[in-house]
Coordinates of C-alpha atoms in Angstrom, one line a residue:
X1 CA 8.0 -46.8 -4.7
X2 CA 5.2 -45.7 -2.7
X3 CA 3.1 -42.8 -3.9
X4 CA 4.3 -39.4 -3.2
X5 CA 1.6 -36.8 -0.5
X6 CA -0.4 -34.4 -2.4
X7 CA 0.8 -30.9 -1.6
X8 CA -2.4 -30.3 -0.4
X9 CA -1.2 -33.1 2.4
X10 CA 2.1 -31.1 3.1
X11 CA -0.1 -28.0 3.9
X12 CA -2.6 -29.7 6.2
X13 CA 0.8 -31.8 8.3
X14 CA 2.2 -28.6 8.5
X15 CA -0.9 -26.3 9.7
X16 CA -2.2 -28.7 12.3
X17 CA 1.7 -29.1 13.6
X18 CA 2.1 -25.4 14.0
X19 CA -1.4 -25.2 15.6
X20 CA -0.2 -26.9 18.7
X21 CA 3.2 -24.6 19.2
X22 CA 1.7 -21.5 18.3
X23 CA -1.5 -21.5 20.3
X24 CA -1.8 -18.6 18.2
X25 CA -4.4 -17.8 15.1
X26 CA -3.4 -14.4 13.5
X27 CA -4.9 -12.1 11.4
X28 CA -2.2 -10.3 9.9
X29 CA 0.8 -11.6 8.5
X30 CA 4.0 -9.8 7.2
X31 CA 6.5 -11.5 4.9
X32 CA 10.4 -9.4 5.6
X33 CA 12.5 -10.0 2.3
X34 CA 16.3 -10.6 2.3
X35 CA 18.1 -8.6 4.9
X36 CA 14.9 -7.1 6.6
X37 CA 15.1 -9.1 9.7
X38 CA 16.7 -7.2 11.5
X39 CA 13.0 -6.5 13.6
X40 CA 12.4 -6.5 17.3
X41 CA 9.1 -5.5 17.8
X42 CA 9.3 -3.6 21.1
X43 CA 6.1 -3.4 23.2
X44 CA 4.3 -6.1 21.8
X45 CA 3.1 -9.0 23.8
X46 CA 2.7 -12.5 23.4
X47 CA 6.0 -12.7 21.1
X48 CA 7.2 -15.9 20.5
X49 CA 9.7 -17.1 17.9
X50 CA 9.5 -20.7 16.5
X51 CA 12.2 -21.6 13.8
X52 CA 11.1 -23.1 10.3
X53 CA 12.7 -25.9 10.8
X54 CA 10.8 -26.8 13.9
X55 CA 7.3 -27.4 11.5
X56 CA 7.7 -30.3 9.4
X57 CA 8.3 -29.8 5.6
X58 CA 8.4 -26.0 5.8
X59 CA 11.1 -25.7 4.1
X60 CA 14.4 -23.2 5.2
X61 CA 16.5 -20.4 3.8
X62 CA 20.1 -21.1 2.2
X63 CA 20.8 -17.1 1.4
X64 CA 21.8 -14.8 4.0
X65 CA 19.9 -12.2 4.9
X66 CA 16.9 -14.5 6.0
X67 CA 16.6 -16.0 8.9
X68 CA 14.0 -18.9 8.9
X69 CA 12.0 -17.9 11.8
X70 CA 7.7 -17.8 12.7
X71 CA 7.5 -14.6 15.2
X72 CA 4.1 -14.7 17.1
X73 CA 2.9 -11.5 18.7
X74 CA 0.2 -8.9 19.4
X75 CA -0.1 -5.2 18.9
X76 CA -3.1 -3.4 20.1
X77 CA -5.8 -6.1 19.6
X78 CA -5.0 -7.2 16.2
X79 CA -2.6 -10.7 16.5
X80 CA 0.1 -10.7 14.1
X81 CA 3.3 -13.1 12.7
X82 CA 5.9 -12.4 11.0
X83 CA 7.8 -14.9 8.7
X84 CA 11.6 -13.5 8.9
X85 CA 13.1 -14.9 5.7
X86 CA 11.6 -17.0 2.7
X87 CA 12.9 -19.3 0.1
X88 CA 13.1 -18.9 -3.6
X89 CA 12.9 -20.2 -7.0
X90 CA 17.0 -19.4 -7.2
X91 CA 17.4 -22.0 -4.6
X92 CA 15.9 -25.0 -6.6
X93 CA 12.5 -25.1 -4.4
X94 CA 9.8 -25.4 -6.9
X95 CA 6.4 -22.4 -7.2
X96 CA 4.6 -25.0 -4.7
X97 CA 7.2 -24.8 -1.8
X98 CA 7.8 -21.0 -2.4
X99 CA 5.0 -19.9 -1.7
X100 CA 4.1 -22.9 1.2
X101 CA 4.9 -20.9 4.3
X102 CA 2.2 -18.6 3.5
X103 CA -0.3 -21.3 2.6
X104 CA -0.1 -23.0 5.8
X105 CA -1.0 -19.5 7.9
X106 CA -3.8 -18.7 5.7
X107 CA -5.1 -22.3 6.2
X108 CA -4.5 -21.4 9.9
X109 CA -6.9 -18.3 9.7
X110 CA -4.5 -15.8 8.7
X111 CA -6.4 -13.8 5.8
X112 CA -4.4 -10.6 5.8
X113 CA -0.5 -10.5 4.3
X114 CA 2.2 -7.8 3.9
X115 CA 4.8 -9.3 1.8
X116 CA 8.2 -6.8 2.0
X117 CA 11.6 -7.5 -0.5
X118 CA 14.6 -5.8 -1.3
X119 CA 14.2 -4.9 -4.8
X120 CA 16.5 -3.3 -7.5
X121 CA 15.3 0.6 -8.9
X122 CA 14.5 0.7 -12.8
X123 CA 12.3 3.7 -11.9
X124 CA 15.9 6.3 -12.0
X125 CA 13.4 8.1 -9.4
X126 CA 13.9 5.9 -6.8
X127 CA 16.3 6.3 -4.6
X128 CA 18.1 3.6 -2.1
X129 CA 16.0 3.4 1.2
X130 CA 13.3 4.1 -0.6
X131 CA 9.9 2.6 0.4
X132 CA 7.3 1.6 -2.9
X133 CA 4.4 -0.1 -2.3
X134 CA 3.6 -2.7 -5.2
X135 CA 0.1 -1.3 -7.5
X136 CA 0.5 -4.3 -9.9
X137 CA 3.4 -6.7 -11.0
X138 CA 5.1 -8.2 -13.8
X139 CA 5.9 -11.6 -13.7
X140 CA 8.2 -13.1 -15.7
X141 CA 9.6 -16.6 -14.0
X142 CA 7.4 -18.8 -15.6
X143 CA 5.9 -20.1 -13.2
X144 CA 2.3 -20.1 -11.5
X145 CA 2.8 -21.8 -8.1
X146 CA -1.8 -22.2 -8.3
X147 CA -1.3 -24.6 -11.4
X148 CA -1.9 -28.1 -10.4
X149 CA 0.4 -31.0 -9.6
X150 CA -0.6 -34.0 -12.4
X151 CA -2.4 -33.4 -15.4
X152 CA -6.2 -34.4 -14.4
X153 CA -5.7 -33.9 -10.8
X154 CA -7.4 -30.7 -8.6
X155 CA -9.2 -28.9 -11.2
X156 CA -8.0 -25.7 -12.7
X157 CA -8.6 -22.3 -11.2
X158 CA -8.3 -19.7 -13.4
X159 CA -7.6 -17.0 -10.2
X160 CA -8.6 -12.5 -11.6
X161 CA -5.1 -11.1 -10.4
X162 CA -6.7 -7.9 -11.7
X163 CA -6.4 -5.8 -7.8
X164 CA -4.6 -8.3 -6.6
X165 CA -2.5 -5.6 -4.4
X166 CA -5.6 -4.5 -2.3
X167 CA -6.9 -1.2 -2.5
X168 CA -8.2 -0.9 0.6
X169 CA -5.5 -2.2 2.9
X170 CA -2.4 -0.1 0.6
X171 CA -4.5 3.0 2.0
X172 CA -4.4 2.1 5.1
X173 CA -0.7 1.6 4.7
X174 CA -0.4 4.9 3.2
X175 CA -2.1 6.3 5.7
X176 CA 0.0 4.1 8.4
X177 CA 3.3 5.9 7.3
X178 CA 2.1 9.2 6.9
X179 CA 1.1 8.9 10.8
X180 CA 5.4 7.5 11.6
X181 CA 6.2 10.1 8.7
X182 CA 7.6 7.7 6.5
X183 CA 8.0 8.7 2.7
X184 CA 6.0 5.7 0.6
X185 CA 5.7 5.9 -3.3
X186 CA 3.8 3.6 -5.8
X187 CA 5.2 1.3 -8.5
X188 CA 5.4 -1.9 -10.6
X189 CA 7.7 -4.9 -9.9
X190 CA 8.8 -6.8 -12.3
X191 CA 10.0 -10.4 -10.5
X192 CA 12.4 -12.8 -12.2
X193 CA 13.6 -16.4 -11.6
X194 CA 17.2 -15.4 -10.8
X195 CA 20.2 -15.6 -9.2
X196 CA 21.7 -13.9 -11.6
X197 CA 21.4 -10.7 -11.5
X198 CA 19.9 -8.6 -14.3
X199 CA 21.9 -7.1 -17.7
X200 CA 21.4 -3.8 -18.3
X201 CA 20.1 -4.6 -21.3
X202 CA 17.0 -6.2 -19.3
X203 CA 17.0 -3.1 -16.9
X204 CA 15.7 -1.0 -20.4
X205 CA 13.6 -4.6 -21.6
X206 CA 11.9 -4.2 -17.8
X207 CA 11.7 -0.3 -17.9
X208 CA 10.2 0.0 -21.4
X209 CA 7.4 -2.7 -20.8
X210 CA 6.2 -0.1 -17.8
X211 CA 8.2 -1.6 -14.4
X212 CA 9.7 0.2 -11.7
X213 CA 11.3 -2.3 -9.2
X214 CA 13.1 -5.8 -10.2
X215 CA 13.3 -8.5 -7.7
X216 CA 13.6 -12.2 -7.1
X217 CA 10.6 -12.9 -4.6
X218 CA 7.0 -12.2 -3.6
X219 CA 4.7 -12.6 -6.3
X220 CA 4.1 -16.2 -6.4
X221 CA 3.2 -15.5 -2.6
X222 CA 0.9 -13.1 -3.4
X223 CA -0.5 -15.0 -6.4
X224 CA -0.9 -18.0 -4.0
X225 CA -2.8 -15.8 -1.2
X226 CA -5.0 -14.3 -3.7
X227 CA -6.0 -18.1 -4.6
X228 CA -6.2 -19.2 -0.8
X229 CA -8.7 -16.2 -0.3
X230 CA -6.4 -14.0 1.2
X231 CA -5.5 -10.0 1.1
X232 CA -2.2 -8.9 0.5
X233 CA 0.0 -5.6 0.0
X234 CA 3.5 -5.7 -0.9
X235 CA 6.2 -2.7 0.4
X236 CA 9.5 -2.8 -1.7
X237 CA 12.8 -1.4 -0.2
X238 CA 14.9 0.2 -3.0
X239 CA 18.6 -1.5 -1.7
X240 CA 19.7 -0.3 -5.3
X241 CA 20.1 1.1 -9.0
X242 CA 19.3 -1.6 -10.8
X243 CA 22.4 -2.5 -13.0
X244 CA 23.0 -0.1 -15.6
X245 CA 21.3 2.6 -14.1
X246 CA 23.7 5.7 -13.5
X247 CA 26.7 2.7 -13.9
X248 CA 24.8 0.7 -10.7
X249 CA 27.0 -2.7 -10.3
X250 CA 24.3 -4.5 -8.1
X251 CA 26.2 -7.4 -5.6
X252 CA 24.1 -9.2 -2.7
X253 CA 26.6 -6.9 0.1
X254 CA 24.9 -4.1 -0.8
X255 CA 21.4 -5.5 -0.4
X256 CA 22.1 -6.7 2.9
X257 CA 23.6 -3.5 3.6
X258 CA 20.7 -0.9 2.5
X259 CA 18.6 -3.5 3.8
X260 CA 19.5 -3.5 7.3
X261 CA 19.6 0.1 7.3
X262 CA 15.5 0.5 6.3
X263 CA 14.5 -2.6 8.5
X264 CA 13.9 0.2 11.7
X265 CA 11.6 2.0 9.6
X266 CA 9.9 -0.9 7.9
X267 CA 8.9 -1.8 11.5
X268 CA 8.0 0.8 13.0
X269 CA 5.3 1.4 10.0
X270 CA 4.2 -2.8 10.6
X271 CA 3.2 -2.1 14.0
X272 CA 1.2 1.7 12.7
X273 CA -0.3 -0.5 10.2
X274 CA -0.7 -3.6 12.8
X275 CA -2.6 -0.5 15.0
X276 CA -5.2 0.8 12.0
X277 CA -5.4 -2.7 11.2
X278 CA -9.6 -4.0 10.9

């Protein structure tokens, strides 16, 4: 049996294939989370949709609410790409494969990423439909996408995650939200592997350690982007109260329903961010 390809070789092959199809090097990328993929980006120019399945090695989501396609377009002078859907650890993917798509775009030349997700509210002051700008995270997955593939392989890099969620990028997002009359707050996001939702006891623990939100994505992508030299910001769409908060019992149907109602607001915000982007 032959030796499997290195992850860096996979990134390179995917990048070259995408480069031939897209013929565009975006400077701003948005990743759309569960149920948030209904954006149309009216008024955008040079729109090109590419299914993930057309790019070698790019994993295709299996969960409802994740479309599995890239949308390239231009807003004002800013070249953008939206990743409509992502894969997760709970689908059986490794930490490296969960982060492959954003790493391919980094390799293509994109350096700024706005990650979005659907999240449960640990903080009871957040209500379904709220947008929360992530200021920090708590990684409870036990995974790190920057870890070498094997001992004595590539050198270990100890990446500094202070101010991982870029303060200047967050400032642009807050200014853009104000221009669009969109209310947005800030909070700390806790990431677990899933797919089971958390127990009420686990939510109480998360609250005690400083989490405002909980979900199953975003964090590994953010770490990989920082590792690759990119800038990152992230927004949670609160789709439900976390388990036990005011008697809540989360379901994926509720997550998708609330997220779809919020996607128009996120689309307006992203358009304004693109216009303000430098």
